[in-house]
mmCIF file with all atom_site columns, N, CA and C and ligand atoms in Angstrom:
data_model
loop_
_atom_site.group_PDB
_atom_site.id
_atom_site.type_symbol
_atom_site.label_atom_id
_atom_site.label_alt_id
_atom_site.label_comp_id
_atom_site.label_asym_id
_atom_site.label_entity_id
_atom_site.label_seq_id
_atom_site.pdbx_PDB_ins_code
_atom_site.Cartn_x
_atom_site.Cartn_y
_atom_site.Cartn_z
_atom_site.occupancy
_atom_site.B_iso_or_equiv
_atom_site.pdbx_formal_charge
_atom_site.auth_seq_id
_atom_site.auth_comp_id
_atom_site.auth_asym_id
_atom_site.auth_atom_id
_atom_site.pdbx_PDB_model_num
ATOM   1   N  N   . UNK A 1 1  ? 43.854 85.548 119.144 1.00 58.00 ? 1  UNK A N   1
ATOM   2   C  CA  . UNK A 1 1  ? 44.278 85.395 120.490 1.00 58.00 ? 1  UNK A CA  1
ATOM   3   C  C   . UNK A 1 1  ? 43.836 83.854 120.842 1.00 58.00 ? 1  UNK A C   1
ATOM   4   N  N   . UNK A 1 2  ? 44.743 83.098 121.434 1.00 72.00 ? 2  UNK A N   1
ATOM   5   C  CA  . UNK A 1 2  ? 44.474 81.867 121.674 1.00 72.00 ? 2  UNK A CA  1
ATOM   6   C  C   . UNK A 1 2  ? 43.610 81.593 122.971 1.00 72.00 ? 2  UNK A C   1
ATOM   7   N  N   . UNK A 1 3  ? 42.814 80.660 123.022 1.00 82.00 ? 3  UNK A N   1
ATOM   8   C  CA  . UNK A 1 3  ? 41.980 80.284 124.192 1.00 82.00 ? 3  UNK A CA  1
ATOM   9   C  C   . UNK A 1 3  ? 42.731 79.182 124.955 1.00 82.00 ? 3  UNK A C   1
ATOM   10  N  N   . UNK A 1 4  ? 43.957 78.829 124.694 1.00 87.00 ? 4  UNK A N   1
ATOM   11  C  CA  . UNK A 1 4  ? 44.521 77.656 125.395 1.00 87.00 ? 4  UNK A CA  1
ATOM   12  C  C   . UNK A 1 4  ? 44.974 78.059 126.733 1.00 87.00 ? 4  UNK A C   1
ATOM   13  N  N   . UNK A 1 5  ? 44.470 77.272 127.765 1.00 87.00 ? 5  UNK A N   1
ATOM   14  C  CA  . UNK A 1 5  ? 45.104 77.719 129.114 1.00 87.00 ? 5  UNK A CA  1
ATOM   15  C  C   . UNK A 1 5  ? 46.742 77.624 129.088 1.00 87.00 ? 5  UNK A C   1
ATOM   16  N  N   . UNK A 1 6  ? 47.257 78.578 129.862 1.00 91.00 ? 6  UNK A N   1
ATOM   17  C  CA  . UNK A 1 6  ? 48.613 78.610 130.004 1.00 91.00 ? 6  UNK A CA  1
ATOM   18  C  C   . UNK A 1 6  ? 49.156 79.106 131.263 1.00 91.00 ? 6  UNK A C   1
ATOM   19  N  N   . UNK A 1 7  ? 50.319 78.770 131.671 1.00 93.00 ? 7  UNK A N   1
ATOM   20  C  CA  . UNK A 1 7  ? 51.097 79.333 132.734 1.00 93.00 ? 7  UNK A CA  1
ATOM   21  C  C   . UNK A 1 7  ? 52.393 79.528 132.229 1.00 93.00 ? 7  UNK A C   1
ATOM   22  N  N   . UNK A 1 8  ? 52.811 80.966 132.347 1.00 96.00 ? 8  UNK A N   1
ATOM   23  C  CA  . UNK A 1 8  ? 54.116 81.334 131.823 1.00 96.00 ? 8  UNK A CA  1
ATOM   24  C  C   . UNK A 1 8  ? 54.895 81.939 133.020 1.00 96.00 ? 8  UNK A C   1
ATOM   25  N  N   . UNK A 1 9  ? 56.152 81.511 133.093 1.00 97.00 ? 9  UNK A N   1
ATOM   26  C  CA  . UNK A 1 9  ? 57.138 82.054 134.177 1.00 97.00 ? 9  UNK A CA  1
ATOM   27  C  C   . UNK A 1 9  ? 57.700 83.281 133.399 1.00 97.00 ? 9  UNK A C   1
ATOM   28  N  N   . UNK A 1 10 ? 57.485 84.435 133.933 1.00 97.00 ? 10 UNK A N   1
ATOM   29  C  CA  . UNK A 1 10 ? 58.066 85.582 133.220 1.00 97.00 ? 10 UNK A CA  1
ATOM   30  C  C   . UNK A 1 10 ? 59.396 85.945 133.894 1.00 97.00 ? 10 UNK A C   1
ATOM   31  N  N   . UNK A 1 11 ? 60.347 86.438 133.121 1.00 97.00 ? 11 UNK A N   1
ATOM   32  C  CA  . UNK A 1 11 ? 61.765 86.607 133.687 1.00 97.00 ? 11 UNK A CA  1
ATOM   33  C  C   . UNK A 1 11 ? 61.791 87.539 134.765 1.00 97.00 ? 11 UNK A C   1
ATOM   34  N  N   . UNK A 1 12 ? 62.316 87.014 135.852 1.00 98.00 ? 12 UNK A N   1
ATOM   35  C  CA  . UNK A 1 12 ? 62.463 87.937 137.114 1.00 98.00 ? 12 UNK A CA  1
ATOM   36  C  C   . UNK A 1 12 ? 61.194 88.698 137.465 1.00 98.00 ? 12 UNK A C   1
ATOM   37  N  N   . UNK A 1 13 ? 60.075 87.920 137.204 1.00 98.00 ? 13 UNK A N   1
ATOM   38  C  CA  . UNK A 1 13 ? 58.729 88.443 137.591 1.00 98.00 ? 13 UNK A CA  1
ATOM   39  C  C   . UNK A 1 13 ? 57.769 87.398 137.915 1.00 98.00 ? 13 UNK A C   1
ATOM   40  N  N   . UNK A 1 14 ? 56.403 87.603 137.783 1.00 98.00 ? 14 UNK A N   1
ATOM   41  C  CA  . UNK A 1 14 ? 55.424 86.875 138.224 1.00 98.00 ? 14 UNK A CA  1
ATOM   42  C  C   . UNK A 1 14 ? 55.169 85.707 137.215 1.00 98.00 ? 14 UNK A C   1
ATOM   43  N  N   . UNK A 1 15 ? 54.169 84.745 137.697 1.00 96.00 ? 15 UNK A N   1
ATOM   44  C  CA  . UNK A 1 15 ? 53.586 83.748 136.884 1.00 96.00 ? 15 UNK A CA  1
ATOM   45  C  C   . UNK A 1 15 ? 52.488 84.424 136.163 1.00 96.00 ? 15 UNK A C   1
ATOM   46  N  N   . UNK A 1 16 ? 52.328 84.270 134.861 1.00 95.00 ? 16 UNK A N   1
ATOM   47  C  CA  . UNK A 1 16 ? 51.253 84.774 134.086 1.00 95.00 ? 16 UNK A CA  1
ATOM   48  C  C   . UNK A 1 16 ? 50.307 83.568 133.792 1.00 95.00 ? 16 UNK A C   1
ATOM   49  N  N   . UNK A 1 17 ? 49.135 83.671 134.198 1.00 90.00 ? 17 UNK A N   1
ATOM   50  C  CA  . UNK A 1 17 ? 48.127 82.705 134.172 1.00 90.00 ? 17 UNK A CA  1
ATOM   51  C  C   . UNK A 1 17 ? 47.077 83.176 133.225 1.00 90.00 ? 17 UNK A C   1
ATOM   52  N  N   . UNK A 1 18 ? 46.811 82.346 132.166 1.00 88.00 ? 18 UNK A N   1
ATOM   53  C  CA  . UNK A 1 18 ? 45.881 82.949 131.155 1.00 88.00 ? 18 UNK A CA  1
ATOM   54  C  C   . UNK A 1 18 ? 44.889 81.742 130.793 1.00 88.00 ? 18 UNK A C   1
ATOM   55  N  N   . UNK A 1 19 ? 43.702 82.079 130.562 1.00 84.00 ? 19 UNK A N   1
ATOM   56  C  CA  . UNK A 1 19 ? 42.635 81.217 130.029 1.00 84.00 ? 19 UNK A CA  1
ATOM   57  C  C   . UNK A 1 19 ? 42.494 79.937 130.865 1.00 84.00 ? 19 UNK A C   1
ATOM   58  N  N   . UNK A 1 20 ? 42.505 80.215 132.161 1.00 77.00 ? 20 UNK A N   1
ATOM   59  C  CA  . UNK A 1 20 ? 42.189 79.060 132.963 1.00 77.00 ? 20 UNK A CA  1
ATOM   60  C  C   . UNK A 1 20 ? 40.765 79.258 133.793 1.00 77.00 ? 20 UNK A C   1
ATOM   61  N  N   . UNK A 1 21 ? 39.848 78.385 133.234 1.00 73.00 ? 21 UNK A N   1
ATOM   62  C  CA  . UNK A 1 21 ? 38.523 78.611 133.897 1.00 73.00 ? 21 UNK A CA  1
ATOM   63  C  C   . UNK A 1 21 ? 38.442 77.993 135.079 1.00 73.00 ? 21 UNK A C   1
ATOM   64  N  N   . UNK A 1 22 ? 37.716 78.619 136.100 1.00 69.00 ? 22 UNK A N   1
ATOM   65  C  CA  . UNK A 1 22 ? 37.409 78.205 137.448 1.00 69.00 ? 22 UNK A CA  1
ATOM   66  C  C   . UNK A 1 22 ? 38.646 77.910 138.342 1.00 69.00 ? 22 UNK A C   1
ATOM   67  N  N   . UNK A 1 23 ? 39.530 78.865 138.168 1.00 66.00 ? 23 UNK A N   1
ATOM   68  C  CA  . UNK A 1 23 ? 40.769 78.875 138.958 1.00 66.00 ? 23 UNK A CA  1
ATOM   69  C  C   . UNK A 1 23 ? 40.485 79.179 140.448 1.00 66.00 ? 23 UNK A C   1
ATOM   70  N  N   . UNK A 1 24 ? 40.854 78.309 141.278 1.00 71.00 ? 24 UNK A N   1
ATOM   71  C  CA  . UNK A 1 24 ? 40.504 78.422 142.761 1.00 71.00 ? 24 UNK A CA  1
ATOM   72  C  C   . UNK A 1 24 ? 41.919 78.817 143.343 1.00 71.00 ? 24 UNK A C   1
ATOM   73  N  N   . UNK A 1 25 ? 41.980 80.163 144.129 1.00 67.00 ? 25 UNK A N   1
ATOM   74  C  CA  . UNK A 1 25 ? 43.134 80.430 144.771 1.00 67.00 ? 25 UNK A CA  1
ATOM   75  C  C   . UNK A 1 25 ? 43.304 80.092 146.167 1.00 67.00 ? 25 UNK A C   1
ATOM   76  N  N   . UNK A 1 26 ? 44.333 80.175 146.853 1.00 69.00 ? 26 UNK A N   1
ATOM   77  C  CA  . UNK A 1 26 ? 44.489 79.701 148.152 1.00 69.00 ? 26 UNK A CA  1
ATOM   78  C  C   . UNK A 1 26 ? 43.611 80.366 149.187 1.00 69.00 ? 26 UNK A C   1
ATOM   79  N  N   . UNK A 1 27 ? 43.144 81.567 148.835 1.00 75.00 ? 27 UNK A N   1
ATOM   80  C  CA  . UNK A 1 27 ? 42.286 82.297 149.771 1.00 75.00 ? 27 UNK A CA  1
ATOM   81  C  C   . UNK A 1 27 ? 40.747 81.941 149.312 1.00 75.00 ? 27 UNK A C   1
ATOM   82  N  N   . UNK A 1 28 ? 40.653 81.022 148.565 1.00 71.00 ? 28 UNK A N   1
ATOM   83  C  CA  . UNK A 1 28 ? 39.303 80.263 148.151 1.00 71.00 ? 28 UNK A CA  1
ATOM   84  C  C   . UNK A 1 28 ? 38.459 81.221 147.120 1.00 71.00 ? 28 UNK A C   1
ATOM   85  N  N   . UNK A 1 29 ? 39.101 82.385 146.766 1.00 72.00 ? 29 UNK A N   1
ATOM   86  C  CA  . UNK A 1 29 ? 38.624 83.181 145.717 1.00 72.00 ? 29 UNK A CA  1
ATOM   87  C  C   . UNK A 1 29 ? 38.808 82.464 144.368 1.00 72.00 ? 29 UNK A C   1
ATOM   88  N  N   . UNK A 1 30 ? 37.977 82.732 143.478 1.00 66.00 ? 30 UNK A N   1
ATOM   89  C  CA  . UNK A 1 30 ? 37.979 82.001 142.219 1.00 66.00 ? 30 UNK A CA  1
ATOM   90  C  C   . UNK A 1 30 ? 38.306 83.065 141.047 1.00 66.00 ? 30 UNK A C   1
ATOM   91  N  N   . UNK A 1 31 ? 39.070 82.725 140.207 1.00 59.00 ? 31 UNK A N   1
ATOM   92  C  CA  . UNK A 1 31 ? 39.465 83.454 139.094 1.00 59.00 ? 31 UNK A CA  1
ATOM   93  C  C   . UNK A 1 31 ? 38.328 83.427 138.035 1.00 59.00 ? 31 UNK A C   1
ATOM   94  N  N   . UNK A 1 32 ? 38.159 84.508 137.237 1.00 54.00 ? 32 UNK A N   1
ATOM   95  C  CA  . UNK A 1 32 ? 37.056 84.422 136.196 1.00 54.00 ? 32 UNK A CA  1
ATOM   96  C  C   . UNK A 1 32 ? 37.672 83.631 134.962 1.00 54.00 ? 32 UNK A C   1
ATOM   97  N  N   . UNK A 1 33 ? 36.751 82.814 134.383 1.00 49.00 ? 33 UNK A N   1
ATOM   98  C  CA  . UNK A 1 33 ? 37.035 82.028 133.241 1.00 49.00 ? 33 UNK A CA  1
ATOM   99  C  C   . UNK A 1 33 ? 37.731 82.998 132.321 1.00 49.00 ? 33 UNK A C   1
ATOM   100 N  N   . UNK A 1 34 ? 38.833 82.551 131.722 1.00 56.00 ? 34 UNK A N   1
ATOM   101 C  CA  . UNK A 1 34 ? 39.510 83.126 130.594 1.00 56.00 ? 34 UNK A CA  1
ATOM   102 C  C   . UNK A 1 34 ? 40.113 84.458 131.116 1.00 56.00 ? 34 UNK A C   1
ATOM   103 N  N   . UNK A 1 35 ? 40.095 84.777 132.434 1.00 72.00 ? 35 UNK A N   1
ATOM   104 C  CA  . UNK A 1 35 ? 40.980 85.993 132.855 1.00 72.00 ? 35 UNK A CA  1
ATOM   105 C  C   . UNK A 1 35 ? 42.402 85.754 132.781 1.00 72.00 ? 35 UNK A C   1
ATOM   106 N  N   . UNK A 1 36 ? 43.154 86.820 132.666 1.00 85.00 ? 36 UNK A N   1
ATOM   107 C  CA  . UNK A 1 36 ? 44.680 86.849 132.785 1.00 85.00 ? 36 UNK A CA  1
ATOM   108 C  C   . UNK A 1 36 ? 44.909 87.243 134.100 1.00 85.00 ? 36 UNK A C   1
ATOM   109 N  N   . UNK A 1 37 ? 45.820 86.669 134.811 1.00 87.00 ? 37 UNK A N   1
ATOM   110 C  CA  . UNK A 1 37 ? 46.169 87.202 136.116 1.00 87.00 ? 37 UNK A CA  1
ATOM   111 C  C   . UNK A 1 37 ? 47.761 86.899 136.302 1.00 87.00 ? 37 UNK A C   1
ATOM   112 N  N   . UNK A 1 38 ? 48.263 87.724 137.233 1.00 94.00 ? 38 UNK A N   1
ATOM   113 C  CA  . UNK A 1 38 ? 49.757 87.613 137.468 1.00 94.00 ? 38 UNK A CA  1
ATOM   114 C  C   . UNK A 1 38 ? 49.866 87.306 138.917 1.00 94.00 ? 38 UNK A C   1
ATOM   115 N  N   . UNK A 1 39 ? 50.530 86.070 139.124 1.00 93.00 ? 39 UNK A N   1
ATOM   116 C  CA  . UNK A 1 39 ? 50.652 85.568 140.557 1.00 93.00 ? 39 UNK A CA  1
ATOM   117 C  C   . UNK A 1 39 ? 52.109 85.840 141.022 1.00 93.00 ? 39 UNK A C   1
ATOM   118 N  N   . UNK A 1 40 ? 52.265 86.389 142.364 1.00 97.00 ? 40 UNK A N   1
ATOM   119 C  CA  . UNK A 1 40 ? 53.561 86.696 142.790 1.00 97.00 ? 40 UNK A CA  1
ATOM   120 C  C   . UNK A 1 40 ? 54.490 85.414 142.961 1.00 97.00 ? 40 UNK A C   1
ATOM   121 N  N   . UNK A 1 41 ? 55.701 85.638 142.599 1.00 97.00 ? 41 UNK A N   1
ATOM   122 C  CA  . UNK A 1 41 ? 56.678 84.609 142.628 1.00 97.00 ? 41 UNK A CA  1
ATOM   123 C  C   . UNK A 1 41 ? 57.800 84.967 143.427 1.00 97.00 ? 41 UNK A C   1
ATOM   124 N  N   . UNK A 1 42 ? 57.978 86.350 143.840 1.00 97.00 ? 42 UNK A N   1
ATOM   125 C  CA  . UNK A 1 42 ? 59.029 86.800 144.632 1.00 97.00 ? 42 UNK A CA  1
ATOM   126 C  C   . UNK A 1 42 ? 58.673 86.705 146.028 1.00 97.00 ? 42 UNK A C   1
ATOM   127 N  N   . UNK A 1 43 ? 57.524 86.728 146.494 1.00 97.00 ? 43 UNK A N   1
ATOM   128 C  CA  . UNK A 1 43 ? 57.173 86.608 147.950 1.00 97.00 ? 43 UNK A CA  1
ATOM   129 C  C   . UNK A 1 43 ? 57.112 88.027 148.569 1.00 97.00 ? 43 UNK A C   1
ATOM   130 N  N   . UNK A 1 44 ? 57.204 89.163 147.721 1.00 97.00 ? 44 UNK A N   1
ATOM   131 C  CA  . UNK A 1 44 ? 57.302 90.434 148.394 1.00 97.00 ? 44 UNK A CA  1
ATOM   132 C  C   . UNK A 1 44 ? 56.003 91.180 148.039 1.00 97.00 ? 44 UNK A C   1
ATOM   133 N  N   . UNK A 1 45 ? 54.934 90.704 147.384 1.00 97.00 ? 45 UNK A N   1
ATOM   134 C  CA  . UNK A 1 45 ? 53.750 91.408 147.063 1.00 97.00 ? 45 UNK A CA  1
ATOM   135 C  C   . UNK A 1 45 ? 52.933 91.616 148.285 1.00 97.00 ? 45 UNK A C   1
ATOM   136 N  N   . UNK A 1 46 ? 52.343 92.920 148.398 1.00 97.00 ? 46 UNK A N   1
ATOM   137 C  CA  . UNK A 1 46 ? 51.404 93.262 149.450 1.00 97.00 ? 46 UNK A CA  1
ATOM   138 C  C   . UNK A 1 46 ? 50.005 92.787 149.228 1.00 97.00 ? 46 UNK A C   1
ATOM   139 N  N   . UNK A 1 47 ? 49.833 92.039 147.925 1.00 94.00 ? 47 UNK A N   1
ATOM   140 C  CA  . UNK A 1 47 ? 48.537 91.651 147.629 1.00 94.00 ? 47 UNK A CA  1
ATOM   141 C  C   . UNK A 1 47 ? 48.635 90.147 147.130 1.00 94.00 ? 47 UNK A C   1
ATOM   142 N  N   . UNK A 1 48 ? 49.305 89.334 147.958 1.00 93.00 ? 48 UNK A N   1
ATOM   143 C  CA  . UNK A 1 48 ? 49.313 87.936 147.447 1.00 93.00 ? 48 UNK A CA  1
ATOM   144 C  C   . UNK A 1 48 ? 48.014 87.345 147.480 1.00 93.00 ? 48 UNK A C   1
ATOM   145 N  N   . UNK A 1 49 ? 47.683 86.398 146.545 1.00 90.00 ? 49 UNK A N   1
ATOM   146 C  CA  . UNK A 1 49 ? 48.690 85.753 145.701 1.00 90.00 ? 49 UNK A CA  1
ATOM   147 C  C   . UNK A 1 49 ? 49.005 86.614 144.527 1.00 90.00 ? 49 UNK A C   1
ATOM   148 N  N   . UNK A 1 50 ? 48.480 87.693 144.330 1.00 92.00 ? 50 UNK A N   1
ATOM   149 C  CA  . UNK A 1 50 ? 48.812 88.510 143.230 1.00 92.00 ? 50 UNK A CA  1
ATOM   150 C  C   . UNK A 1 50 ? 49.877 89.239 143.103 1.00 92.00 ? 50 UNK A C   1
ATOM   151 N  N   . UNK A 1 51 ? 50.575 89.606 142.020 1.00 96.00 ? 51 UNK A N   1
ATOM   152 C  CA  . UNK A 1 51 ? 51.726 90.419 141.896 1.00 96.00 ? 51 UNK A CA  1
ATOM   153 C  C   . UNK A 1 51 ? 51.315 91.837 141.993 1.00 96.00 ? 51 UNK A C   1
ATOM   154 N  N   . UNK A 1 52 ? 51.968 92.699 142.714 1.00 97.00 ? 52 UNK A N   1
ATOM   155 C  CA  . UNK A 1 52 ? 51.531 94.079 142.682 1.00 97.00 ? 52 UNK A CA  1
ATOM   156 C  C   . UNK A 1 52 ? 52.724 94.834 142.179 1.00 97.00 ? 52 UNK A C   1
ATOM   157 N  N   . UNK A 1 53 ? 53.789 94.258 141.612 1.00 98.00 ? 53 UNK A N   1
ATOM   158 C  CA  . UNK A 1 53 ? 54.824 95.110 141.058 1.00 98.00 ? 53 UNK A CA  1
ATOM   159 C  C   . UNK A 1 53 ? 56.133 95.237 141.852 1.00 98.00 ? 53 UNK A C   1
ATOM   160 N  N   . UNK A 1 54 ? 56.005 94.797 143.069 1.00 98.00 ? 54 UNK A N   1
ATOM   161 C  CA  . UNK A 1 54 ? 57.055 95.055 143.907 1.00 98.00 ? 54 UNK A CA  1
ATOM   162 C  C   . UNK A 1 54 ? 58.359 94.371 143.587 1.00 98.00 ? 54 UNK A C   1
ATOM   163 N  N   . UNK A 1 55 ? 58.184 93.280 143.015 1.00 98.00 ? 55 UNK A N   1
ATOM   164 C  CA  . UNK A 1 55 ? 59.485 92.661 142.310 1.00 98.00 ? 55 UNK A CA  1
ATOM   165 C  C   . UNK A 1 55 ? 60.376 93.552 141.647 1.00 98.00 ? 55 UNK A C   1
ATOM   166 N  N   . UNK A 1 56 ? 59.820 94.530 140.887 1.00 97.00 ? 56 UNK A N   1
ATOM   167 C  CA  . UNK A 1 56 ? 60.632 95.466 140.023 1.00 97.00 ? 56 UNK A CA  1
ATOM   168 C  C   . UNK A 1 56 ? 61.241 96.491 141.115 1.00 97.00 ? 56 UNK A C   1
ATOM   169 N  N   . UNK A 1 57 ? 60.452 96.854 142.155 1.00 97.00 ? 57 UNK A N   1
ATOM   170 C  CA  . UNK A 1 57 ? 60.952 97.882 143.017 1.00 97.00 ? 57 UNK A CA  1
ATOM   171 C  C   . UNK A 1 57 ? 62.172 97.372 143.839 1.00 97.00 ? 57 UNK A C   1
ATOM   172 N  N   . UNK A 1 58 ? 62.095 96.121 144.208 1.00 97.00 ? 58 UNK A N   1
ATOM   173 C  CA  . UNK A 1 58 ? 63.197 95.573 144.990 1.00 97.00 ? 58 UNK A CA  1
ATOM   174 C  C   . UNK A 1 58 ? 64.322 94.855 144.315 1.00 97.00 ? 58 UNK A C   1
ATOM   175 N  N   . UNK A 1 59 ? 64.180 94.812 143.005 1.00 97.00 ? 59 UNK A N   1
ATOM   176 C  CA  . UNK A 1 59 ? 65.163 94.314 142.117 1.00 97.00 ? 59 UNK A CA  1
ATOM   177 C  C   . UNK A 1 59 ? 65.244 92.732 142.152 1.00 97.00 ? 59 UNK A C   1
ATOM   178 N  N   . UNK A 1 60 ? 64.188 92.154 142.386 1.00 97.00 ? 60 UNK A N   1
ATOM   179 C  CA  . UNK A 1 60 ? 64.093 90.724 142.622 1.00 97.00 ? 60 UNK A CA  1
ATOM   180 C  C   . UNK A 1 60 ? 64.644 90.073 141.295 1.00 97.00 ? 60 UNK A C   1
ATOM   181 N  N   . UNK A 1 61 ? 65.516 88.940 141.394 1.00 97.00 ? 61 UNK A N   1
ATOM   182 C  CA  . UNK A 1 61 ? 65.873 88.238 140.340 1.00 97.00 ? 61 UNK A CA  1
ATOM   183 C  C   . UNK A 1 61 ? 65.694 86.720 140.682 1.00 97.00 ? 61 UNK A C   1
ATOM   184 N  N   . UNK A 1 62 ? 65.358 85.965 139.797 1.00 92.00 ? 62 UNK A N   1
ATOM   185 C  CA  . UNK A 1 62 ? 65.137 84.640 139.878 1.00 92.00 ? 62 UNK A CA  1
ATOM   186 C  C   . UNK A 1 62 ? 66.513 83.678 140.015 1.00 92.00 ? 62 UNK A C   1
HETATM 187 S  S1  . FES B 2 .  ? 56.353 88.832 141.611 1.00 89.93 ? 1  FES B S1  1
HETATM 188 FE FE1 . FES B 2 .  ? 55.762 90.687 141.445 1.00 89.93 ? 1  FES B FE1 1
HETATM 189 S  S2  . FES B 2 .  ? 55.366 91.368 143.540 1.00 89.93 ? 1  FES B S2  1
HETATM 190 FE FE2 . FES B 2 .  ? 56.149 89.170 143.541 1.00 89.93 ? 1  FES B FE2 1
#
């Protein structure tokens, strides 16, 4: 497994954030170093900035 920081745009889904140390989110919380997280891209999540899977339920497409 690579430790290279990356941001991946998933098809019709969230941003996948991986291996980004000291990531600070808009609510001032910080990600854990090397954590993988999924950030909402559709605007429908009830747990922003994180994806909660709602994009699938509403059939969101990019
Ligand atoms: S991208 Fe998954 S809830 Fe918005």
